[in-house]
C-alpha positions as a Markdown table, in Angstrom:
| # | Residue | x | y | z |
|---|---|---|---|---|
| 1 | Unk | -48.9 | -114.4 | 114.4 |
| 2 | Unk | -49.7 | -112.0 | 117.1 |
| 3 | Unk | -47.5 | -113.9 | 119.5 |
| 4 | Unk | -44.4 | -113.5 | 117.3 |
| 5 | Unk | -44.8 | -109.7 | 117.1 |
| 6 | Unk | -41.9 | -107.8 | 118.8 |
| 7 | Unk | -42.2 | -104.0 | 119.2 |
| 8 | Unk | -39.2 | -101.6 | 118.2 |
| 9 | Unk | -38.5 | -100.9 | 121.8 |
| 10 | Unk | -38.2 | -104.7 | 122.5 |
| 11 | Unk | -35.9 | -105.1 | 119.6 |
| 12 | Unk | -33.5 | -102.4 | 120.9 |
| 13 | Unk | -33.5 | -104.1 | 124.3 |
| 14 | Unk | -32.6 | -107.4 | 122.5 |
| 15 | Unk | -29.6 | -105.6 | 120.8 |
| 16 | Unk | -31.1 | -105.6 | 117.3 |
| 17 | Unk | -29.3 | -103.1 | 115.2 |
| 18 | Unk | -31.2 | -103.6 | 111.9 |
| 19 | Unk | -31.7 | -100.2 | 110.3 |
| 20 | Unk | -35.3 | -99.0 | 109.7 |
| 21 | Unk | -36.5 | -96.4 | 107.3 |
| 22 | Unk | -35.7 | -92.9 | 108.5 |
| 23 | Unk | -32.7 | -93.9 | 110.6 |
| 24 | Unk | -29.0 | -92.9 | 109.6 |
| 25 | Unk | -27.4 | -94.8 | 112.6 |
| 26 | Unk | -24.8 | -97.2 | 111.8 |
| 27 | Unk | -24.9 | -100.6 | 113.6 |
| 28 | Unk | -22.9 | -103.8 | 113.9 |
| 29 | Unk | -22.7 | -106.8 | 111.7 |
| 30 | Unk | -26.1 | -107.9 | 111.0 |
| 31 | Unk | -27.3 | -105.1 | 108.4 |
| 32 | Unk | -30.1 | -105.9 | 106.0 |
| 33 | Unk | -30.1 | -104.9 | 102.2 |
| 34 | Unk | -32.4 | -102.2 | 102.9 |
| 35 | Unk | -30.0 | -100.9 | 105.8 |
| 36 | Unk | -27.1 | -100.9 | 103.2 |
| 37 | Unk | -29.3 | -98.7 | 100.8 |
| 38 | Unk | -30.1 | -96.4 | 103.5 |
| 39 | Unk | -26.5 | -96.0 | 104.9 |
| 40 | Unk | -25.2 | -95.2 | 101.2 |
| 41 | Unk | -27.8 | -92.4 | 100.8 |
| 42 | Unk | -26.8 | -90.8 | 104.0 |
| 43 | Unk | -23.2 | -90.8 | 103.1 |
| 44 | Unk | -23.8 | -89.4 | 99.7 |
| 45 | Unk | -25.9 | -86.6 | 101.3 |
| 46 | Unk | -23.2 | -85.8 | 103.7 |
| 47 | Unk | -20.5 | -85.8 | 101.0 |
| 48 | Unk | -22.7 | -83.4 | 98.8 |
| 49 | Unk | -23.0 | -81.0 | 101.9 |
| 50 | Unk | -19.3 | -81.1 | 102.6 |
| 51 | Unk | -18.3 | -80.6 | 99.0 |
| 52 | Unk | -20.8 | -77.7 | 98.6 |
| 53 | Unk | -19.5 | -76.0 | 101.8 |
| 54 | Unk | -16.0 | -76.2 | 100.5 |
| 55 | Unk | -16.8 | -74.6 | 97.1 |
| 56 | Unk | -18.6 | -71.8 | 98.8 |
| 57 | Unk | -15.7 | -71.2 | 101.1 |
| 58 | Unk | -13.2 | -71.2 | 98.3 |
| 59 | Unk | -15.3 | -68.8 | 96.2 |
| 60 | Unk | -15.5 | -66.4 | 99.1 |
| 61 | Unk | -11.9 | -66.6 | 99.7 |
| 62 | Unk | -11.1 | -65.9 | 96.0 |
| 63 | Unk | -13.5 | -62.9 | 96.0 |
| 64 | Unk | -11.9 | -61.3 | 99.1 |
| 65 | Unk | -8.4 | -61.9 | 97.6 |
| 66 | Unk | -9.4 | -60.2 | 94.4 |
| 67 | Unk | -10.7 | -57.2 | 96.2 |
| 68 | Unk | -7.7 | -56.8 | 98.4 |
| 69 | Unk | -4.8 | -57.9 | 96.3 |
| 70 | Unk | -5.9 | -57.6 | 92.8 |
| 71 | Unk | -4.0 | -55.9 | 90.0 |
| 72 | Unk | -3.3 | -52.2 | 90.2 |
| 73 | Unk | -5.9 | -51.2 | 87.7 |
| 74 | Unk | -8.6 | -53.4 | 89.2 |
| 75 | Unk | -11.7 | -51.3 | 89.9 |
| 76 | Unk | -13.9 | -52.2 | 92.7 |
| 77 | Unk | -17.6 | -52.9 | 92.0 |
| 78 | Unk | -19.7 | -49.8 | 92.3 |
| 79 | Unk | -16.6 | -47.6 | 92.7 |
| 80 | Unk | -16.7 | -44.4 | 90.7 |
| 81 | Unk | -13.5 | -43.4 | 88.7 |
| 82 | Unk | -13.0 | -40.6 | 91.3 |
| 83 | Unk | -13.0 | -43.0 | 94.1 |
| 84 | Unk | -10.6 | -45.3 | 92.4 |
| 85 | Unk | -8.3 | -42.3 | 91.7 |
| 86 | Unk | -8.5 | -41.3 | 95.3 |
| 87 | Unk | -7.4 | -44.8 | 96.2 |
| 88 | Unk | -4.6 | -45.0 | 93.7 |
| 89 | Unk | -3.3 | -41.5 | 93.4 |
| 90 | Unk | -2.8 | -40.3 | 97.1 |
| 91 | Unk | -2.5 | -36.5 | 97.3 |
| 92 | Unk | -1.4 | -34.6 | 100.4 |
| 93 | Unk | -2.2 | -30.9 | 100.1 |
| 94 | Unk | -0.7 | -28.3 | 102.1 |
| 95 | Unk | -1.8 | -24.7 | 102.2 |
| 96 | Unk | 0.3 | -21.7 | 103.0 |
| 97 | Unk | -1.6 | -19.3 | 105.3 |
| 98 | Unk | -1.3 | -17.1 | 108.3 |
| 99 | Unk | -3.4 | -16.6 | 111.4 |
| 100 | Unk | -5.1 | -13.5 | 110.2 |
| 101 | Unk | -6.5 | -15.5 | 107.2 |
| 102 | Unk | -7.4 | -18.6 | 109.2 |
| 103 | Unk | -11.2 | -17.7 | 109.5 |
| 104 | Unk | -11.5 | -15.5 | 106.3 |
| 105 | Unk | -9.8 | -17.9 | 103.9 |
| 106 | Unk | -8.4 | -21.1 | 105.2 |
| 107 | Unk | -11.6 | -22.5 | 106.7 |
| 108 | Unk | -13.3 | -22.0 | 103.5 |
| 109 | Unk | -10.6 | -24.0 | 101.7 |
| 110 | Unk | -11.0 | -26.7 | 104.2 |
| 111 | Unk | -14.8 | -26.8 | 103.6 |
| 112 | Unk | -14.5 | -26.9 | 99.8 |
| 113 | Unk | -11.8 | -28.5 | 97.8 |
| 114 | Unk | -9.5 | -29.3 | 100.7 |
| 115 | Unk | -11.8 | -32.0 | 102.0 |
| 116 | Unk | -11.2 | -33.9 | 98.7 |
| 117 | Unk | -7.4 | -34.3 | 99.4 |
| 118 | Unk | -6.3 | -37.6 | 101.0 |
| 119 | Unk | -4.5 | -35.5 | 103.7 |
| 120 | Unk | -4.6 | -31.6 | 104.0 |
| 121 | Unk | -2.5 | -29.4 | 106.3 |
| 122 | Unk | -2.3 | -25.6 | 106.8 |
| 123 | Unk | 1.2 | -24.3 | 107.2 |
| 124 | Unk | 1.0 | -21.3 | 109.6 |
| 125 | Unk | 2.6 | -19.7 | 112.6 |
| 126 | Unk | -0.1 | -20.3 | 115.0 |
| 127 | Unk | -2.4 | -23.4 | 115.8 |
| 128 | Unk | -6.1 | -23.4 | 115.2 |
| 129 | Unk | -8.8 | -25.9 | 116.5 |
| 130 | Unk | -10.7 | -25.7 | 113.2 |
| 131 | Unk | -7.9 | -26.5 | 111.0 |
| 132 | Unk | -5.2 | -29.3 | 110.8 |
| 133 | Unk | -2.3 | -26.9 | 111.3 |
| 134 | Unk | 1.5 | -27.4 | 111.3 |
| 135 | Unk | 3.1 | -24.5 | 112.9 |
| 136 | Unk | 6.3 | -23.2 | 111.2 |
| 137 | Unk | 9.1 | -21.3 | 112.8 |
| 138 | Unk | 9.5 | -18.8 | 110.1 |
| 139 | Unk | 7.8 | -15.3 | 110.6 |
| 140 | Unk | 4.7 | -14.3 | 108.8 |
| 141 | Unk | 6.3 | -12.1 | 106.2 |
| 142 | Unk | 6.1 | -12.1 | 102.4 |
| 143 | Unk | 9.8 | -11.6 | 102.1 |
| 144 | Unk | 10.5 | -15.1 | 103.7 |
| 145 | Unk | 8.0 | -17.2 | 101.7 |
| 146 | Unk | 11.0 | -19.2 | 100.3 |
| 147 | Unk | 12.1 | -20.0 | 103.8 |
| 148 | Unk | 8.7 | -21.1 | 104.9 |
| 149 | Unk | 8.3 | -23.1 | 101.8 |
| 150 | Unk | 11.6 | -24.9 | 102.4 |
| 151 | Unk | 10.5 | -25.5 | 106.0 |
| 152 | Unk | 7.1 | -26.9 | 105.1 |
| 153 | Unk | 8.4 | -29.3 | 102.4 |
| 154 | Unk | 11.2 | -30.5 | 104.9 |
| 155 | Unk | 8.7 | -31.2 | 107.6 |
| 156 | Unk | 6.5 | -33.3 | 105.3 |
| 157 | Unk | 9.5 | -35.3 | 104.1 |
| 158 | Unk | 10.7 | -35.9 | 107.7 |
| 159 | Unk | 7.3 | -36.8 | 109.3 |
| 160 | Unk | 4.7 | -37.5 | 106.5 |
| 161 | Unk | 6.5 | -38.9 | 103.3 |
| 162 | Unk | 4.6 | -42.2 | 103.6 |
| 163 | Unk | 1.3 | -40.7 | 103.7 |
| 164 | Unk | 1.0 | -39.8 | 100.1 |
| 165 | Unk | 2.4 | -40.3 | 96.6 |
| 166 | Unk | 2.2 | -36.6 | 95.6 |
| 167 | Unk | 2.5 | -33.3 | 97.6 |
| 168 | Unk | 0.6 | -30.3 | 96.4 |
| 169 | Unk | 1.5 | -26.8 | 97.7 |
| 170 | Unk | -1.4 | -24.1 | 97.3 |
| 171 | Unk | -2.1 | -20.6 | 98.6 |
| 172 | Unk | -5.3 | -19.9 | 100.7 |
| 173 | Unk | -6.7 | -18.1 | 97.6 |
| 174 | Unk | -6.2 | -21.0 | 95.3 |
| 175 | Unk | -9.0 | -23.4 | 94.2 |
| 176 | Unk | -7.9 | -27.0 | 93.3 |
| 177 | Unk | -10.0 | -29.5 | 91.4 |
| 178 | Unk | -8.4 | -32.5 | 93.1 |
| 179 | Unk | -10.1 | -35.3 | 91.1 |
| 180 | Unk | -8.5 | -33.5 | 87.9 |
| 181 | Unk | -5.2 | -33.3 | 89.6 |
| 182 | Unk | -5.3 | -37.1 | 90.3 |
| 183 | Unk | -6.4 | -37.7 | 86.6 |
| 184 | Unk | -3.5 | -35.7 | 85.4 |
| 185 | Unk | -1.0 | -37.4 | 87.6 |
| 186 | Unk | -2.3 | -41.0 | 87.0 |
| 187 | Unk | 0.0 | -41.8 | 84.1 |
| 188 | Unk | 3.1 | -40.8 | 86.1 |
| 189 | Unk | 4.9 | -42.8 | 88.8 |
| 190 | Unk | 5.5 | -41.0 | 92.1 |
| 191 | Unk | 9.0 | -42.7 | 92.1 |
| 192 | Unk | 9.9 | -40.4 | 89.1 |
| 193 | Unk | 11.7 | -37.1 | 90.1 |
| 194 | Unk | 9.1 | -34.7 | 88.6 |
| 195 | Unk | 6.7 | -31.9 | 89.5 |
| 196 | Unk | 4.0 | -30.0 | 87.8 |
| 197 | Unk | 2.3 | -26.6 | 87.8 |
| 198 | Unk | 1.9 | -23.5 | 85.6 |
| 199 | Unk | 5.3 | -23.2 | 83.9 |
| 200 | Unk | 7.0 | -19.8 | 83.7 |
| 201 | Unk | 10.1 | -18.9 | 81.8 |
| 202 | Unk | 13.2 | -17.8 | 83.8 |
| 203 | Unk | 14.0 | -14.2 | 83.0 |
| 204 | Unk | 17.7 | -13.1 | 82.3 |
| 205 | Unk | 20.7 | -15.4 | 82.0 |
| 206 | Unk | 19.9 | -19.0 | 82.8 |
| 207 | Unk | 20.5 | -22.6 | 81.4 |
| 208 | Unk | 18.5 | -23.9 | 78.7 |
| 209 | Unk | 14.9 | -25.1 | 79.6 |
| 210 | Unk | 15.4 | -23.8 | 83.2 |
| 211 | Unk | 11.8 | -22.8 | 84.4 |
| 212 | Unk | 9.6 | -22.6 | 87.6 |
| 213 | Unk | 6.1 | -23.2 | 88.4 |
| 214 | Unk | 3.7 | -20.4 | 89.6 |
| 215 | Unk | 3.4 | -20.3 | 93.2 |
| 216 | Unk | -0.2 | -18.9 | 93.2 |
| 217 | Unk | -1.9 | -21.6 | 91.1 |
| 218 | Unk | 0.1 | -24.2 | 93.1 |
| 219 | Unk | 2.5 | -27.0 | 92.2 |
| 220 | Unk | 2.9 | -30.7 | 93.0 |
| 221 | Unk | 5.9 | -32.8 | 93.7 |
| 222 | Unk | 6.1 | -36.5 | 93.4 |
| 223 | Unk | 7.3 | -38.5 | 96.3 |
| 224 | Unk | 10.7 | -38.9 | 94.7 |
| 225 | Unk | 10.9 | -35.2 | 93.9 |
| 226 | Unk | 10.2 | -34.4 | 97.6 |
| 227 | Unk | 12.9 | -36.7 | 98.7 |
| 228 | Unk | 15.5 | -35.2 | 96.4 |
| 229 | Unk | 14.5 | -31.7 | 97.4 |
| 230 | Unk | 14.6 | -32.3 | 101.2 |
| 231 | Unk | 18.0 | -34.1 | 101.0 |
| 232 | Unk | 19.6 | -31.6 | 98.6 |
| 233 | Unk | 18.3 | -28.2 | 99.6 |
| 234 | Unk | 21.3 | -27.4 | 101.7 |
| 235 | Unk | 23.6 | -27.7 | 98.9 |
| 236 | Unk | 24.9 | -24.1 | 98.5 |
| 237 | Unk | 25.7 | -24.7 | 94.9 |
| 238 | Unk | 22.1 | -25.7 | 93.9 |
| 239 | Unk | 19.7 | -24.0 | 96.2 |
| 240 | Unk | 19.4 | -20.6 | 97.8 |
| 241 | Unk | 20.3 | -20.8 | 101.5 |
| 242 | Unk | 18.7 | -17.4 | 102.4 |
| 243 | Unk | 14.9 | -17.2 | 103.1 |
| 244 | Unk | 14.3 | -14.2 | 101.0 |
| 245 | Unk | 13.7 | -13.8 | 97.3 |
| 246 | Unk | 10.5 | -15.3 | 95.4 |
| 247 | Unk | 9.4 | -18.6 | 96.5 |
| 248 | Unk | 8.4 | -20.0 | 93.2 |
| 249 | Unk | 11.5 | -18.9 | 91.3 |
| 250 | Unk | 13.8 | -20.2 | 94.0 |
| 251 | Unk | 11.9 | -23.6 | 94.0 |
| 252 | Unk | 12.1 | -23.8 | 90.3 |
| 253 | Unk | 15.8 | -23.1 | 90.2 |
| 254 | Unk | 16.5 | -25.5 | 93.2 |
| 255 | Unk | 14.7 | -28.3 | 91.6 |
| 256 | Unk | 16.3 | -27.7 | 88.2 |
| 257 | Unk | 19.7 | -27.9 | 89.8 |
| 258 | Unk | 18.8 | -31.1 | 91.6 |
| 259 | Unk | 17.7 | -32.7 | 88.3 |
| 260 | Unk | 13.9 | -32.8 | 89.1 |
| 261 | Unk | 12.0 | -32.6 | 85.9 |
| 262 | Unk | 9.6 | -29.7 | 85.3 |
| 263 | Unk | 6.5 | -31.6 | 83.8 |
| 264 | Unk | 4.2 | -30.5 | 81.1 |
| 265 | Unk | 0.8 | -30.1 | 82.8 |
| 266 | Unk | -1.1 | -29.4 | 79.6 |
| 267 | Unk | -3.7 | -31.5 | 78.3 |
| 268 | Unk | -3.8 | -33.6 | 75.0 |
| 269 | Unk | -4.9 | -30.4 | 73.1 |
| 270 | Unk | -2.1 | -28.2 | 74.7 |
| 271 | Unk | -4.4 | -26.4 | 76.9 |
| 272 | Unk | -3.1 | -25.4 | 80.2 |
| 273 | Unk | -4.6 | -26.9 | 83.3 |
| 274 | Unk | -2.9 | -24.8 | 86.1 |
| 275 | Unk | -3.9 | -21.1 | 85.9 |
| 276 | Unk | -2.3 | -18.3 | 87.8 |
| 277 | Unk | -5.6 | -16.3 | 87.3 |
| 278 | Unk | -9.5 | -16.7 | 87.3 |
| 279 | Unk | -11.2 | -18.6 | 84.4 |
| 280 | Unk | -12.5 | -15.5 | 82.7 |
| 281 | Unk | -9.0 | -14.2 | 82.2 |
| 282 | Unk | -8.5 | -17.1 | 79.9 |
| 283 | Unk | -11.9 | -17.2 | 78.3 |
| 284 | Unk | -12.2 | -13.5 | 77.3 |
| 285 | Unk | -9.5 | -12.6 | 74.7 |
| 286 | Unk | -10.2 | -8.9 | 75.2 |
| 287 | Unk | -9.8 | -8.9 | 79.0 |
| 288 | Unk | -6.1 | -8.1 | 78.7 |
| 289 | Unk | -3.6 | -7.0 | 75.9 |
| 290 | Unk | -0.9 | -8.9 | 74.2 |
| 291 | Unk | 1.6 | -7.1 | 76.6 |
| 292 | Unk | 0.1 | -8.6 | 79.7 |
| 293 | Unk | 2.6 | -10.3 | 81.9 |
| 294 | Unk | 1.1 | -13.8 | 81.6 |
| 295 | Unk | 1.6 | -13.9 | 77.9 |
| 296 | Unk | 5.3 | -12.8 | 78.3 |
| 297 | Unk | 6.2 | -15.0 | 81.1 |
| 298 | Unk | 4.5 | -18.3 | 80.0 |
| 299 | Unk | 7.0 | -21.1 | 79.3 |
| 300 | Unk | 4.5 | -22.6 | 76.7 |
| 301 | Unk | 2.6 | -20.3 | 74.4 |
| 302 | Unk | -0.5 | -18.8 | 76.2 |
| 303 | Unk | -3.8 | -17.7 | 74.6 |
| 304 | Unk | -7.2 | -16.4 | 75.7 |
| 305 | Unk | -10.2 | -17.7 | 73.9 |
| 306 | Unk | -13.4 | -19.6 | 74.5 |
| 307 | Unk | -11.7 | -22.7 | 73.4 |
| 308 | Unk | -8.4 | -22.2 | 75.3 |
| 309 | Unk | -9.5 | -23.4 | 78.7 |
| 310 | Unk | -9.0 | -27.2 | 79.3 |
| 311 | Unk | -12.0 | -29.3 | 80.0 |
| 312 | Unk | -10.3 | -30.7 | 83.0 |
| 313 | Unk | -8.7 | -27.8 | 84.8 |
| 314 | Unk | -6.6 | -28.4 | 87.9 |
| 315 | Unk | -6.1 | -25.0 | 89.6 |
| 316 | Unk | -7.1 | -21.3 | 89.7 |
| 317 | Unk | -5.6 | -18.5 | 91.6 |
| 318 | Unk | -7.0 | -15.2 | 93.3 |
| 319 | Unk | -10.1 | -17.1 | 94.1 |
| 320 | Unk | -12.1 | -15.4 | 97.1 |
| 321 | Unk | -14.1 | -17.3 | 99.6 |
| 322 | Unk | -17.4 | -16.7 | 97.8 |
| 323 | Unk | -16.0 | -18.0 | 94.6 |
| 324 | Unk | -14.7 | -21.1 | 96.4 |
| 325 | Unk | -18.2 | -22.2 | 97.1 |
| 326 | Unk | -19.5 | -21.1 | 93.7 |
| 327 | Unk | -16.9 | -23.4 | 92.2 |
| 328 | Unk | -18.0 | -26.2 | 94.4 |
| 329 | Unk | -21.6 | -25.7 | 93.6 |
| 330 | Unk | -21.2 | -25.7 | 89.8 |
| 331 | Unk | -18.9 | -28.7 | 89.8 |
| 332 | Unk | -20.5 | -30.9 | 92.6 |
| 333 | Unk | -24.1 | -30.0 | 92.8 |
| 334 | Unk | -25.3 | -28.3 | 89.6 |
| 335 | Unk | -27.0 | -30.4 | 87.0 |
| 336 | Unk | -27.9 | -29.7 | 83.5 |
| 337 | Unk | -31.1 | -31.4 | 82.2 |
| 338 | Unk | -30.4 | -33.5 | 79.0 |
| 339 | Unk | -26.6 | -33.1 | 79.1 |
| 340 | Unk | -24.9 | -36.5 | 78.3 |
| 341 | Unk | -21.9 | -37.2 | 80.6 |
| 342 | Unk | -18.7 | -38.0 | 78.9 |
| 343 | Unk | -17.3 | -41.5 | 79.1 |
| 344 | Unk | -14.6 | -41.7 | 81.7 |
| 345 | Unk | -11.4 | -43.6 | 80.9 |
| 346 | Unk | -8.1 | -43.4 | 82.6 |
| 347 | Unk | -5.0 | -42.4 | 80.6 |
| 348 | Unk | -2.3 | -44.8 | 79.7 |
| 349 | Unk | 0.6 | -45.1 | 82.3 |
| 350 | Unk | 3.9 | -43.4 | 81.1 |
| 351 | Unk | 7.1 | -45.4 | 81.7 |
| 352 | Unk | 10.2 | -43.3 | 82.7 |
| 353 | Unk | 11.9 | -44.0 | 79.4 |
| 354 | Unk | 8.8 | -42.8 | 77.5 |
| 355 | Unk | 8.6 | -39.4 | 79.2 |
| 356 | Unk | 8.9 | -36.6 | 76.8 |
| 357 | Unk | 9.0 | -32.9 | 78.0 |
| 358 | Unk | 8.7 | -30.4 | 75.2 |
| 359 | Unk | 11.0 | -27.3 | 75.1 |
| 360 | Unk | 9.4 | -24.0 | 75.6 |
| 361 | Unk | 7.6 | -22.6 | 72.6 |
| 362 | Unk | 6.8 | -19.0 | 73.7 |
| 363 | Unk | 9.1 | -16.5 | 72.0 |
| 364 | Unk | 7.1 | -13.5 | 73.3 |
| 365 | Unk | 9.4 | -11.4 | 75.5 |
C-alpha cells in the first residue's frame, strides 16, 4: 500500500485535476462527485456576494436620489424647520445705508439678523471692507431715497435676480426676523407678482385699494414683482421718473400701477407682522393716543394691547445697535426653563387662484 501512495505534488506533476477539499479551482474533464459539490458551493457563494453588493449599491443610489431630487416638501433628516425654510425660501436682503453709518449701524446689522439672509448687500455710496457693499450713483441725500431705491432694485434685477426667490429692502435701523419672514412667505410662489410689508393707506384722491408699504419696517418683493418693477419703472404713466418724493409712497404707487399685488402680511389672527415702530409701542395701549399717526395711516385696523403683537413678527423699525443685539440674545440664546416649545408646522401652499387680499378696514382718518 505504501508503494501506491502518491503525494499531492506528484499528482499535479502528472496532470491530475481532481478537486480536493478547500480548493475552488475548476479543472478539466475528470471531476469527482465531491469535486462537483465543492464547485457548486463556490458558485453559490460568489452569486450571493454579487447579489448582496448589487442590493447595497441600488439602496445607496436610491438614498442619494431621494436627498437630492426628492419632492419639494421633503425634509432632510436632522434638518430643522428653519434650515428647510432657508433652503426652500431664498431671501436676498438689501440694506439702505450711508458711509457715516457703516460702523455705527450697518456692521451691527451684518453681525445680527443680516447673517441669516441667504444673501445680503448694503446699498451705499462708498465701498467698505467689512461689508458686502453695492455702490450706488445717487447722492447720500434723504430727498433722493426714491431714486436710490429704483437704482438698487434695478441693479439686483440686472445682476442678481437668480440668487434668490424674494428680495427684502430694509433700513439700517430695522431688525428682521428672517426665519419668520421665510415662514410668512412659504405659502406664496415667487412667480406671483406680489409684495409684503406694513400696509399704509394712500392719503387724498387715489384709486380704490391703492396702498404702500412702510419703508422703515421694510418690504419684500417676489422674484416676479422685481422683474415687473425693473422692466416697468421707466413708464412715465405708471412710475415717478424724478428721484425726489417719499420712497415708500412712490414704490407703492408704482407697483400698484404695474399690477403687483400688495399682500396681506397679517397672521391668522389678523395681527400685524411688520411694524414701523418698536415692540412696546404695540404692547402698551397707553403709550400713544388714538390720534397717533400709525392708527390713522394703517391700511388694516391697528390696535395696541398685550395680545396685539404677533407671535411670529417679521420686522421692527427704529432699532438702535444695542437693541439689535438684545433682540438677537432673547431670540437665539435665551432659554426659559420649563417652557414647552410649540410644534412647528409649515403653512399650506396658496395657489394663485386661491389668493384673497382683503380690502382695507381702517375707517379712522
